[in-house]
PDB file of C-alpha atoms in Angstrom:
ATOM      1  CA  MET A 294       4.260  42.557  25.225  1.00 53.00           C
ATOM      2  CA  ASN A 295       2.387  40.667  22.544  1.00 66.00           C
ATOM      3  CA  ILE A 296       3.187  36.973  22.351  1.00 72.00           C
ATOM      4  CA  ASP A 297       2.700  35.338  18.988  1.00 79.00           C
ATOM      5  CA  ARG A 298       1.532  31.954  20.199  1.00 77.00           C
ATOM      6  CA  HIS A 299       0.648  30.852  16.684  1.00 77.00           C
ATOM      7  CA  ALA A 300       4.283  31.323  15.639  1.00 84.00           C
ATOM      8  CA  GLN A 301       5.508  29.625  18.815  1.00 82.00           C
ATOM      9  CA  LEU A 302       3.347  26.557  18.173  1.00 80.00           C
ATOM     10  CA  LYS A 303       4.580  26.340  14.569  1.00 81.00           C
ATOM     11  CA  ALA A 304       8.178  26.674  15.741  1.00 83.00           C
ATOM     12  CA  LEU A 305       7.540  23.665  17.982  1.00 76.00           C
ATOM     13  CA  HIS A 306       6.100  21.792  14.962  1.00 81.00           C
ATOM     14  CA  LEU A 307       2.662  21.727  16.605  1.00 79.00           C
ATOM     15  CA  TYR A 308       0.926  22.610  13.351  1.00 79.00           C
ATOM     16  CA  GLY A 309      -2.468  21.237  14.320  1.00 83.00           C
ATOM     17  CA  MET A 310      -2.458  23.292  17.493  1.00 77.00           C
ATOM     18  CA  ALA A 311      -1.308  26.377  15.584  1.00 82.00           C
ATOM     19  CA  ALA A 312      -4.206  26.142  13.137  1.00 82.00           C
ATOM     20  CA  ALA A 313      -6.717  25.477  15.921  1.00 80.00           C
ATOM     21  CA  TRP A 314      -5.328  28.362  17.982  1.00 77.00           C
ATOM     22  CA  SER A 315      -5.946  30.815  15.128  1.00 78.00           C
ATOM     23  CA  GLU A 316      -9.480  29.487  14.637  1.00 77.00           C
ATOM     24  CA  TRP A 317     -10.220  29.616  18.351  1.00 74.00           C
ATOM     25  CA  ARG A 318      -8.924  33.184  18.642  1.00 70.00           C
ATOM     26  CA  ALA A 319     -11.166  34.282  15.773  1.00 69.00           C
ATOM     27  CA  GLU A 320     -14.201  32.576  17.285  1.00 69.00           C
ATOM     28  CA  SER A 321     -13.487  33.967  20.756  1.00 65.00           C
ATOM     29  CA  SER A 322     -13.256  37.500  19.403  1.00 62.00           C
ATOM     30  CA  ALA A 323     -16.591  37.103  17.623  1.00 60.00           C
ATOM     31  CA  GLN A 324     -18.422  35.466  20.529  1.00 61.00           C
ATOM     32  CA  GLN A 325     -16.822  37.561  23.261  1.00 61.00           C
ATOM     33  CA  LYS A 326     -17.593  34.849  25.797  1.00 61.00           C
ATOM     34  CA  PRO A 327     -15.086  33.470  28.282  1.00 59.00           C
ATOM     35  CA  VAL A 328     -14.020  29.889  27.687  1.00 62.00           C
ATOM     36  CA  MET A 329     -12.665  27.553  30.338  1.00 65.00           C
ATOM     37  CA  PRO A 330      -8.952  26.758  29.849  1.00 67.00           C
ATOM     38  CA  GLU A 331      -9.729  23.034  29.806  1.00 73.00           C
ATOM     39  CA  VAL A 332     -12.086  23.527  26.869  1.00 75.00           C
ATOM     40  CA  TRP A 333      -9.630  25.194  24.553  1.00 76.00           C
ATOM     41  CA  LEU A 334      -6.765  22.982  25.749  1.00 79.00           C
ATOM     42  CA  ASP A 335      -8.786  19.886  24.839  1.00 82.00           C
ATOM     43  CA  ARG A 336      -9.558  21.436  21.470  1.00 81.00           C
ATOM     44  CA  LEU A 337      -5.882  22.141  20.818  1.00 81.00           C
ATOM     45  CA  ILE A 338      -4.886  18.594  21.755  1.00 85.00           C
ATOM     46  CA  ILE A 339      -7.584  17.045  19.546  1.00 87.00           C
ATOM     47  CA  ALA A 340      -6.545  19.263  16.643  1.00 84.00           C
ATOM     48  CA  GLU A 341      -2.902  18.264  17.032  1.00 84.00           C
ATOM     49  CA  GLN A 342      -3.753  14.562  17.155  1.00 87.00           C
ATOM     50  CA  ALA A 343      -5.880  14.848  14.010  1.00 85.00           C
ATOM     51  CA  ASP A 344      -3.170  16.788  12.193  1.00 84.00           C
ATOM     52  CA  ARG A 345      -0.495  14.227  13.064  1.00 86.00           C
ATOM     53  CA  GLN A 346      -2.705  11.366  11.934  1.00 88.00           C
ATOM     54  CA  ALA A 347      -3.332  13.117   8.615  1.00 89.00           C
ATOM     55  CA  ARG A 348       0.369  13.837   8.139  1.00 89.00           C
ATOM     56  CA  SER A 349       1.280  10.227   8.936  1.00 90.00           C
ATOM     57  CA  LEU A 350      -1.324   8.947   6.491  1.00 92.00           C
ATOM     58  CA  ASN A 351      -0.079  11.209   3.702  1.00 92.00           C
ATOM     59  CA  TYR A 352       3.502  10.186   4.397  1.00 94.00           C
ATOM     60  CA  GLN A 353       2.703   6.457   4.250  1.00 95.00           C
ATOM     61  CA  LEU A 354       0.712   6.891   1.027  1.00 96.00           C
ATOM     62  CA  LYS A 355       3.712   8.613  -0.567  1.00 96.00           C
ATOM     63  CA  ALA A 356       6.196   6.121   0.897  1.00 96.00           C
ATOM     64  CA  ALA A 357       4.237   3.240  -0.649  1.00 97.00           C
ATOM     65  CA  ARG A 358       5.040   4.665  -4.119  1.00 97.00           C
ATOM     66  CA  PHE A 359       1.844   3.592  -5.817  1.00 97.00           C
ATOM     67  CA  PRO A 360       1.949   4.450  -9.532  1.00 94.00           C
ATOM     68  CA  HIS A 361      -1.705   5.530  -9.243  1.00 93.00           C
ATOM     69  CA  HIS A 362      -4.099   5.997  -6.349  1.00 92.00           C
ATOM     70  CA  ARG A 363      -6.847   3.382  -6.380  1.00 94.00           C
ATOM     71  CA  ASP A 364      -9.658   2.551  -3.972  1.00 93.00           C
ATOM     72  CA  LEU A 365     -12.543   0.107  -3.703  1.00 93.00           C
ATOM     73  CA  ILE A 366     -15.140   2.862  -4.016  1.00 91.00           C
ATOM     74  CA  HIS A 367     -14.328   3.238  -7.704  1.00 86.00           C
ATOM     75  CA  PHE A 368     -13.995  -0.478  -8.439  1.00 89.00           C
ATOM     76  CA  ASP A 369     -16.634  -1.838 -10.841  1.00 87.00           C
ATOM     77  CA  TRP A 370     -17.932  -4.979  -9.128  1.00 89.00           C
ATOM     78  CA  SER A 371     -20.085  -5.850 -12.139  1.00 85.00           C
ATOM     79  CA  GLU A 372     -16.935  -6.516 -14.180  1.00 83.00           C
ATOM     80  CA  THR A 373     -15.288  -9.077 -11.900  1.00 89.00           C
ATOM     81  CA  PRO A 374     -15.997 -12.677 -10.894  1.00 92.00           C
ATOM     82  CA  LEU A 375     -14.792 -11.912  -7.370  1.00 94.00           C
ATOM     83  CA  GLU A 376     -17.173 -11.609  -4.444  1.00 94.00           C
ATOM     84  CA  GLN A 377     -17.327  -8.094  -3.033  1.00 94.00           C
ATOM     85  CA  SER A 378     -17.691  -9.409   0.524  1.00 95.00           C
ATOM     86  CA  ARG A 379     -14.456 -11.353   0.241  1.00 95.00           C
ATOM     87  CA  ILE A 380     -12.533  -8.321  -1.019  1.00 96.00           C
ATOM     88  CA  GLU A 381     -13.987  -6.129   1.718  1.00 96.00           C
ATOM     89  CA  GLN A 382     -12.875  -8.663   4.307  1.00 96.00           C
ATOM     90  CA  LEU A 383      -9.336  -8.534   2.884  1.00 97.00           C
ATOM     91  CA  ALA A 384      -9.569  -4.733   3.037  1.00 97.00           C
ATOM     92  CA  THR A 385      -9.551  -4.988   6.836  1.00 97.00           C
ATOM     93  CA  ALA A 386      -5.847  -5.891   6.405  1.00 97.00           C
ATOM     94  CA  SER A 387      -6.125  -8.570   9.079  1.00 96.00           C
ATOM     95  CA  PHE A 388      -4.207 -11.001   6.867  1.00 97.00           C
ATOM     96  CA  MET A 389      -1.163  -8.761   7.240  1.00 97.00           C
ATOM     97  CA  ASP A 390      -1.158  -9.252  11.009  1.00 96.00           C
ATOM     98  CA  GLN A 391      -0.062 -12.864  10.432  1.00 95.00           C
ATOM     99  CA  ALA A 392       2.126 -12.030   7.403  1.00 96.00           C
ATOM    100  CA  HIS A 393      -0.200 -14.008   5.149  1.00 97.00           C
ATOM    101  CA  ASN A 394       0.035 -13.515   1.401  1.00 98.00           C
ATOM    102  CA  LEU A 395      -2.382 -12.628  -1.382  1.00 98.00           C
ATOM    103  CA  ILE A 396      -2.062 -13.605  -5.046  1.00 97.00           C
ATOM    104  CA  LEU A 397      -4.229 -12.074  -7.774  1.00 97.00           C
ATOM    105  CA  VAL A 398      -4.173 -14.155 -10.957  1.00 96.00           C
ATOM    106  CA  GLY A 399      -5.796 -13.150 -14.226  1.00 94.00           C
ATOM    107  CA  GLY A 400      -5.473 -11.692 -17.666  1.00 92.00           C
ATOM    108  CA  THR A 401      -4.410  -8.183 -18.571  1.00 89.00           C
ATOM    109  CA  GLY A 402      -6.968  -5.516 -17.720  1.00 87.00           C
ATOM    110  CA  THR A 403      -8.936  -7.573 -15.201  1.00 90.00           C
ATOM    111  CA  GLY A 404      -8.348  -5.269 -12.234  1.00 91.00           C
ATOM    112  CA  LYS A 405      -5.470  -7.028 -10.469  1.00 95.00           C
ATOM    113  CA  THR A 406      -3.329  -3.936  -9.901  1.00 95.00           C
ATOM    114  CA  HIS A 407      -6.391  -1.845  -9.031  1.00 95.00           C
ATOM    115  CA  LEU A 408      -7.434  -4.334  -6.350  1.00 96.00           C
ATOM    116  CA  ALA A 409      -3.912  -4.788  -4.989  1.00 97.00           C
ATOM    117  CA  THR A 410      -3.459  -1.024  -4.701  1.00 97.00           C
ATOM    118  CA  ALA A 411      -6.931  -0.432  -3.255  1.00 97.00           C
ATOM    119  CA  LEU A 412      -6.402  -3.104  -0.579  1.00 97.00           C
ATOM    120  CA  ALA A 413      -3.039  -1.554   0.253  1.00 98.00           C
ATOM    121  CA  VAL A 414      -4.528   1.957   0.486  1.00 97.00           C
ATOM    122  CA  SER A 415      -7.190   0.614   2.842  1.00 97.00           C
ATOM    123  CA  ALA A 416      -4.455  -1.020   4.935  1.00 97.00           C
ATOM    124  CA  ILE A 417      -2.526   2.255   5.162  1.00 97.00           C
ATOM    125  CA  HIS A 418      -5.660   3.965   6.475  1.00 95.00           C
ATOM    126  CA  GLN A 419      -5.559   1.370   9.248  1.00 94.00           C
ATOM    127  CA  GLY A 420      -1.964   2.114  10.169  1.00 94.00           C
ATOM    128  CA  LYS A 421      -0.147  -0.417   7.980  1.00 97.00           C
ATOM    129  CA  ARG A 422       3.038   0.286   6.028  1.00 97.00           C
ATOM    130  CA  ILE A 423       3.144  -0.805   2.389  1.00 98.00           C
ATOM    131  CA  ARG A 424       5.661  -0.714  -0.482  1.00 98.00           C
ATOM    132  CA  PHE A 425       4.687  -1.114  -4.139  1.00 98.00           C
ATOM    133  CA  TYR A 426       7.084  -2.569  -6.723  1.00 97.00           C
ATOM    134  CA  ASN A 427       6.799  -3.542 -10.330  1.00 96.00           C
ATOM    135  CA  ALA A 428       8.367  -7.030 -10.425  1.00 94.00           C
ATOM    136  CA  VAL A 429      11.007  -6.173 -13.041  1.00 92.00           C
ATOM    137  CA  ASP A 430      11.929  -2.906 -11.285  1.00 94.00           C
ATOM    138  CA  LEU A 431      12.389  -4.771  -8.008  1.00 96.00           C
ATOM    139  CA  VAL A 432      14.660  -7.356  -9.638  1.00 94.00           C
ATOM    140  CA  ASN A 433      16.717  -4.573 -11.215  1.00 92.00           C
ATOM    141  CA  GLN A 434      17.049  -2.915  -7.802  1.00 94.00           C
ATOM    142  CA  LEU A 435      18.154  -6.193  -6.216  1.00 95.00           C
ATOM    143  CA  ASP A 436      20.685  -6.714  -8.998  1.00 93.00           C
ATOM    144  CA  LYS A 437      22.087  -3.201  -8.538  1.00 93.00           C
ATOM    145  CA  GLU A 438      22.273  -3.750  -4.786  1.00 94.00           C
ATOM    146  CA  LYS A 439      24.287  -6.926  -5.361  1.00 92.00           C
ATOM    147  CA  GLN A 440      26.681  -5.198  -7.767  1.00 91.00           C
ATOM    148  CA  LEU A 441      27.340  -2.494  -5.167  1.00 92.00           C
ATOM    149  CA  GLY A 442      28.150  -5.121  -2.543  1.00 93.00           C
ATOM    150  CA  LYS A 443      25.080  -4.201  -0.494  1.00 92.00           C
ATOM    151  CA  ALA A 444      23.032  -7.360  -0.958  1.00 89.00           C
ATOM    152  CA  GLY A 445      20.479  -7.841   1.808  1.00 91.00           C
ATOM    153  CA  ASN A 446      19.948  -4.171   2.656  1.00 95.00           C
ATOM    154  CA  LEU A 447      16.591  -3.956   0.905  1.00 96.00           C
ATOM    155  CA  ALA A 448      15.393  -7.152   2.560  1.00 96.00           C
ATOM    156  CA  LYS A 449      16.199  -5.702   5.979  1.00 96.00           C
ATOM    157  CA  GLN A 450      14.055  -2.662   5.166  1.00 96.00           C
ATOM    158  CA  LEU A 451      11.122  -4.639   3.782  1.00 97.00           C
ATOM    159  CA  ILE A 452      11.002  -7.025   6.733  1.00 97.00           C
ATOM    160  CA  LEU A 453      10.030  -4.012   8.866  1.00 96.00           C
ATOM    161  CA  ILE A 454       6.927  -3.131   6.850  1.00 97.00           C
ATOM    162  CA  ASP A 455       3.558  -4.867   6.712  1.00 98.00           C
ATOM    163  CA  ALA A 456       3.197  -5.755   3.037  1.00 98.00           C
ATOM    164  CA  VAL A 457       5.055  -5.634  -0.265  1.00 98.00           C
ATOM    165  CA  ILE A 458       3.156  -5.463  -3.539  1.00 98.00           C
ATOM    166  CA  LEU A 459       4.888  -7.340  -6.357  1.00 97.00           C
ATOM    167  CA  ASP A 460       3.062  -6.183  -9.472  1.00 97.00           C
ATOM    168  CA  GLU A 461       2.999  -7.753 -12.938  1.00 94.00           C
ATOM    169  CA  LEU A 462       5.006 -10.862 -12.156  1.00 94.00           C
ATOM    170  CA  GLY A 463       5.570 -12.668 -15.458  1.00 88.00           C
ATOM    171  CA  TYR A 464       4.718  -9.816 -17.823  1.00 85.00           C
ATOM    172  CA  LEU A 465       8.341  -9.142 -18.749  1.00 80.00           C
ATOM    173  CA  PRO A 466      11.441 -11.372 -18.524  1.00 76.00           C
ATOM    174  CA  PHE A 467      13.956 -10.777 -15.753  1.00 77.00           C
ATOM    175  CA  PRO A 468      17.636 -10.063 -16.285  1.00 72.00           C
ATOM    176  CA  GLU A 469      19.918 -13.082 -15.906  1.00 70.00           C
ATOM    177  CA  SER A 470      19.989 -14.342 -12.281  1.00 85.00           C
ATOM    178  CA  GLY A 471      16.977 -12.117 -11.487  1.00 87.00           C
ATOM    179  CA  GLY A 472      14.835 -15.087 -10.536  1.00 89.00           C
ATOM    180  CA  ALA A 473      17.362 -16.229  -7.940  1.00 90.00           C
ATOM    181  CA  LEU A 474      17.584 -12.723  -6.462  1.00 93.00           C
ATOM    182  CA  LEU A 475      13.815 -12.505  -6.134  1.00 93.00           C
ATOM    183  CA  PHE A 476      13.648 -16.009  -4.668  1.00 92.00           C
ATOM    184  CA  HIS A 477      16.191 -15.031  -2.022  1.00 93.00           C
ATOM    185  CA  LEU A 478      14.253 -11.861  -1.108  1.00 96.00           C
ATOM    186  CA  ILE A 479      10.924 -13.670  -0.848  1.00 94.00           C
ATOM    187  CA  SER A 480      12.521 -16.357   1.301  1.00 94.00           C
ATOM    188  CA  GLN A 481      13.739 -13.668   3.715  1.00 95.00           C
ATOM    189  CA  LEU A 482      10.285 -12.068   3.885  1.00 96.00           C
ATOM    190  CA  TYR A 483       8.569 -15.421   4.490  1.00 95.00           C
ATOM    191  CA  GLU A 484       6.289 -15.236   7.563  1.00 94.00           C
ATOM    192  CA  LYS A 485       7.576 -11.732   8.352  1.00 96.00           C
ATOM    193  CA  THR A 486       6.056  -9.487   5.670  1.00 97.00           C
ATOM    194  CA  SER A 487       2.942 -10.084   3.586  1.00 98.00           C
ATOM    195  CA  LEU A 488       3.249 -10.313  -0.186  1.00 98.00           C
ATOM    196  CA  ILE A 489       0.538  -9.124  -2.551  1.00 98.00           C
ATOM    197  CA  ILE A 490       1.391 -10.504  -5.992  1.00 97.00           C
ATOM    198  CA  THR A 491      -0.363  -9.769  -9.272  1.00 97.00           C
ATOM    199  CA  THR A 492       0.388 -12.079 -12.185  1.00 96.00           C
ATOM    200  CA  ASN A 493      -0.973 -13.273 -15.512  1.00 93.00           C
ATOM    201  CA  LEU A 494       0.645 -16.706 -15.056  1.00 93.00           C
ATOM    202  CA  ASN A 495      -0.808 -19.814 -13.497  1.00 92.00           C
ATOM    203  CA  PHE A 496       1.470 -21.581 -11.047  1.00 93.00           C
ATOM    204  CA  ALA A 497       2.670 -24.121 -13.607  1.00 91.00           C
ATOM    205  CA  GLU A 498       4.057 -21.235 -15.675  1.00 92.00           C
ATOM    206  CA  TRP A 499       6.071 -19.593 -12.888  1.00 91.00           C
ATOM    207  CA  VAL A 500       9.117 -21.636 -13.835  1.00 89.00           C
ATOM    208  CA  GLN A 501       9.286 -19.422 -16.952  1.00 85.00           C
ATOM    209  CA  VAL A 502      10.041 -16.506 -14.655  1.00 85.00           C
ATOM    210  CA  PHE A 503      12.402 -18.126 -12.164  1.00 86.00           C
ATOM    211  CA  GLY A 504      14.150 -20.450 -14.590  1.00 83.00           C
ATOM    212  CA  ASP A 505      14.715 -23.369 -12.232  1.00 85.00           C
ATOM    213  CA  ALA A 506      11.990 -25.918 -11.514  1.00 90.00           C
ATOM    214  CA  LYS A 507      13.198 -26.855  -8.016  1.00 91.00           C
ATOM    215  CA  MET A 508      13.618 -23.224  -6.979  1.00 90.00           C
ATOM    216  CA  THR A 509      10.164 -22.390  -8.329  1.00 91.00           C
ATOM    217  CA  THR A 510       8.602 -25.269  -6.395  1.00 93.00           C
ATOM    218  CA  ALA A 511      10.322 -24.144  -3.184  1.00 93.00           C
ATOM    219  CA  LEU A 512       9.209 -20.555  -3.790  1.00 92.00           C
ATOM    220  CA  LEU A 513       5.578 -21.508  -4.379  1.00 94.00           C
ATOM    221  CA  ASP A 514       5.660 -23.657  -1.259  1.00 93.00           C
ATOM    222  CA  ARG A 515       6.612 -20.596   0.814  1.00 92.00           C
ATOM    223  CA  ILE A 516       4.297 -18.118  -0.884  1.00 95.00           C
ATOM    224  CA  THR A 517       1.193 -20.312  -0.801  1.00 94.00           C
ATOM    225  CA  HIS A 518       1.741 -21.651   2.734  1.00 93.00           C
ATOM    226  CA  HIS A 519      -0.484 -18.920   4.205  1.00 94.00           C
ATOM    227  CA  CYS A 520      -2.206 -17.383   1.208  1.00 96.00           C
ATOM    228  CA  ASP A 521      -5.448 -16.250  -0.401  1.00 96.00           C
ATOM    229  CA  ILE A 522      -5.593 -16.768  -4.154  1.00 96.00           C
ATOM    230  CA  LEU A 523      -8.018 -14.653  -6.181  1.00 96.00           C
ATOM    231  CA  GLU A 524      -8.755 -15.301  -9.848  1.00 95.00           C
ATOM    232  CA  THR A 525      -9.826 -12.147 -11.668  1.00 93.00           C
ATOM    233  CA  GLY A 526     -10.674 -13.866 -14.954  1.00 89.00           C
ATOM    234  CA  ASN A 527      -9.312 -13.228 -18.443  1.00 81.00           C
ATOM    235  CA  ASP A 528     -11.747 -10.725 -19.968  1.00 70.00           C
ATOM    236  CA  SER A 529     -10.139  -7.296 -20.045  1.00 65.00           C
ATOM    237  CA  TYR A 530     -12.299  -4.672 -18.353  1.00 56.00           C
ATOM    238  CA  ARG A 531     -10.574  -1.896 -20.305  1.00 53.00           C
ATOM    239  CA  PHE A 532     -11.155  -3.731 -23.613  1.00 49.00           C
ATOM    240  CA  LYS A 533     -14.837  -4.181 -22.817  1.00 52.00           C
ATOM    241  CA  GLN A 534     -15.152  -0.484 -21.929  1.00 54.00           C
ATOM    242  CA  ARG A 535     -13.555   0.535 -25.234  1.00 48.00           C
ATOM    243  CA  LYS A 536     -15.814  -1.873 -27.112  1.00 44.00           C
ATOM    244  CA  LYS A 537     -18.909  -0.386 -25.475  1.00 50.00           C
ATOM    245  CA  ALA A 538     -17.729   3.125 -26.337  1.00 45.00           C
ATOM    246  CA  ILE A 539     -17.218   2.142 -30.009  1.00 43.00           C
ATOM    247  CA  GLU A 540     -20.638   0.470 -30.193  1.00 48.00           C
ATOM    248  CA  LYS A 541     -22.276   3.635 -28.916  1.00 52.00           C
TER     249      LYS A 541
END
């Protein structure tokens, strides 16, 4: 009776072992040398561990919902005033262990979203869980949640992850009451989940987004309590690249 062990392993969702079993069988047939059971068992276990790690990584990258994949390898350090060593230290994701925050401030096209995403991708490779939001989209989701009588559900989910990216804060106006909804969410995440915020506004201009001076002051007090602030400058990298292309 022939036993299809490859099929059995797949049926048990041991996909790494199944792939390694097929490879090992092919190699064994070619070499025609006996192999100790411990040797191939170790190989199967290692293959399964590697497969599960890869699957978990892919899942977390998809769950983060980045609009585009970005990494530090493809970041042009010659076009930023930031120190590479400082960014690489942040890429260790150690700031997330204490739920510290990160704010990237600068003009359009200065690499804020690229850096935020690249740091988050690096964190995911180190086992962290991340969620990316455009600021306006997040406010709309909070508003819809409130209308459905489910206010607070999203906050409960986000408290369980390591960092939330809030992208393009200040680029577009919020719906009415949106500032208060976002203030409430950030207050709930305070010292529980890291925030990575990209914005084109200096702190004095945040009141334009949240509408109320006292609420804005209280919000900034929470966000900046444990926080790194990076200024990416105001010269658009994309504009400079287009200008160079035209000059050529």
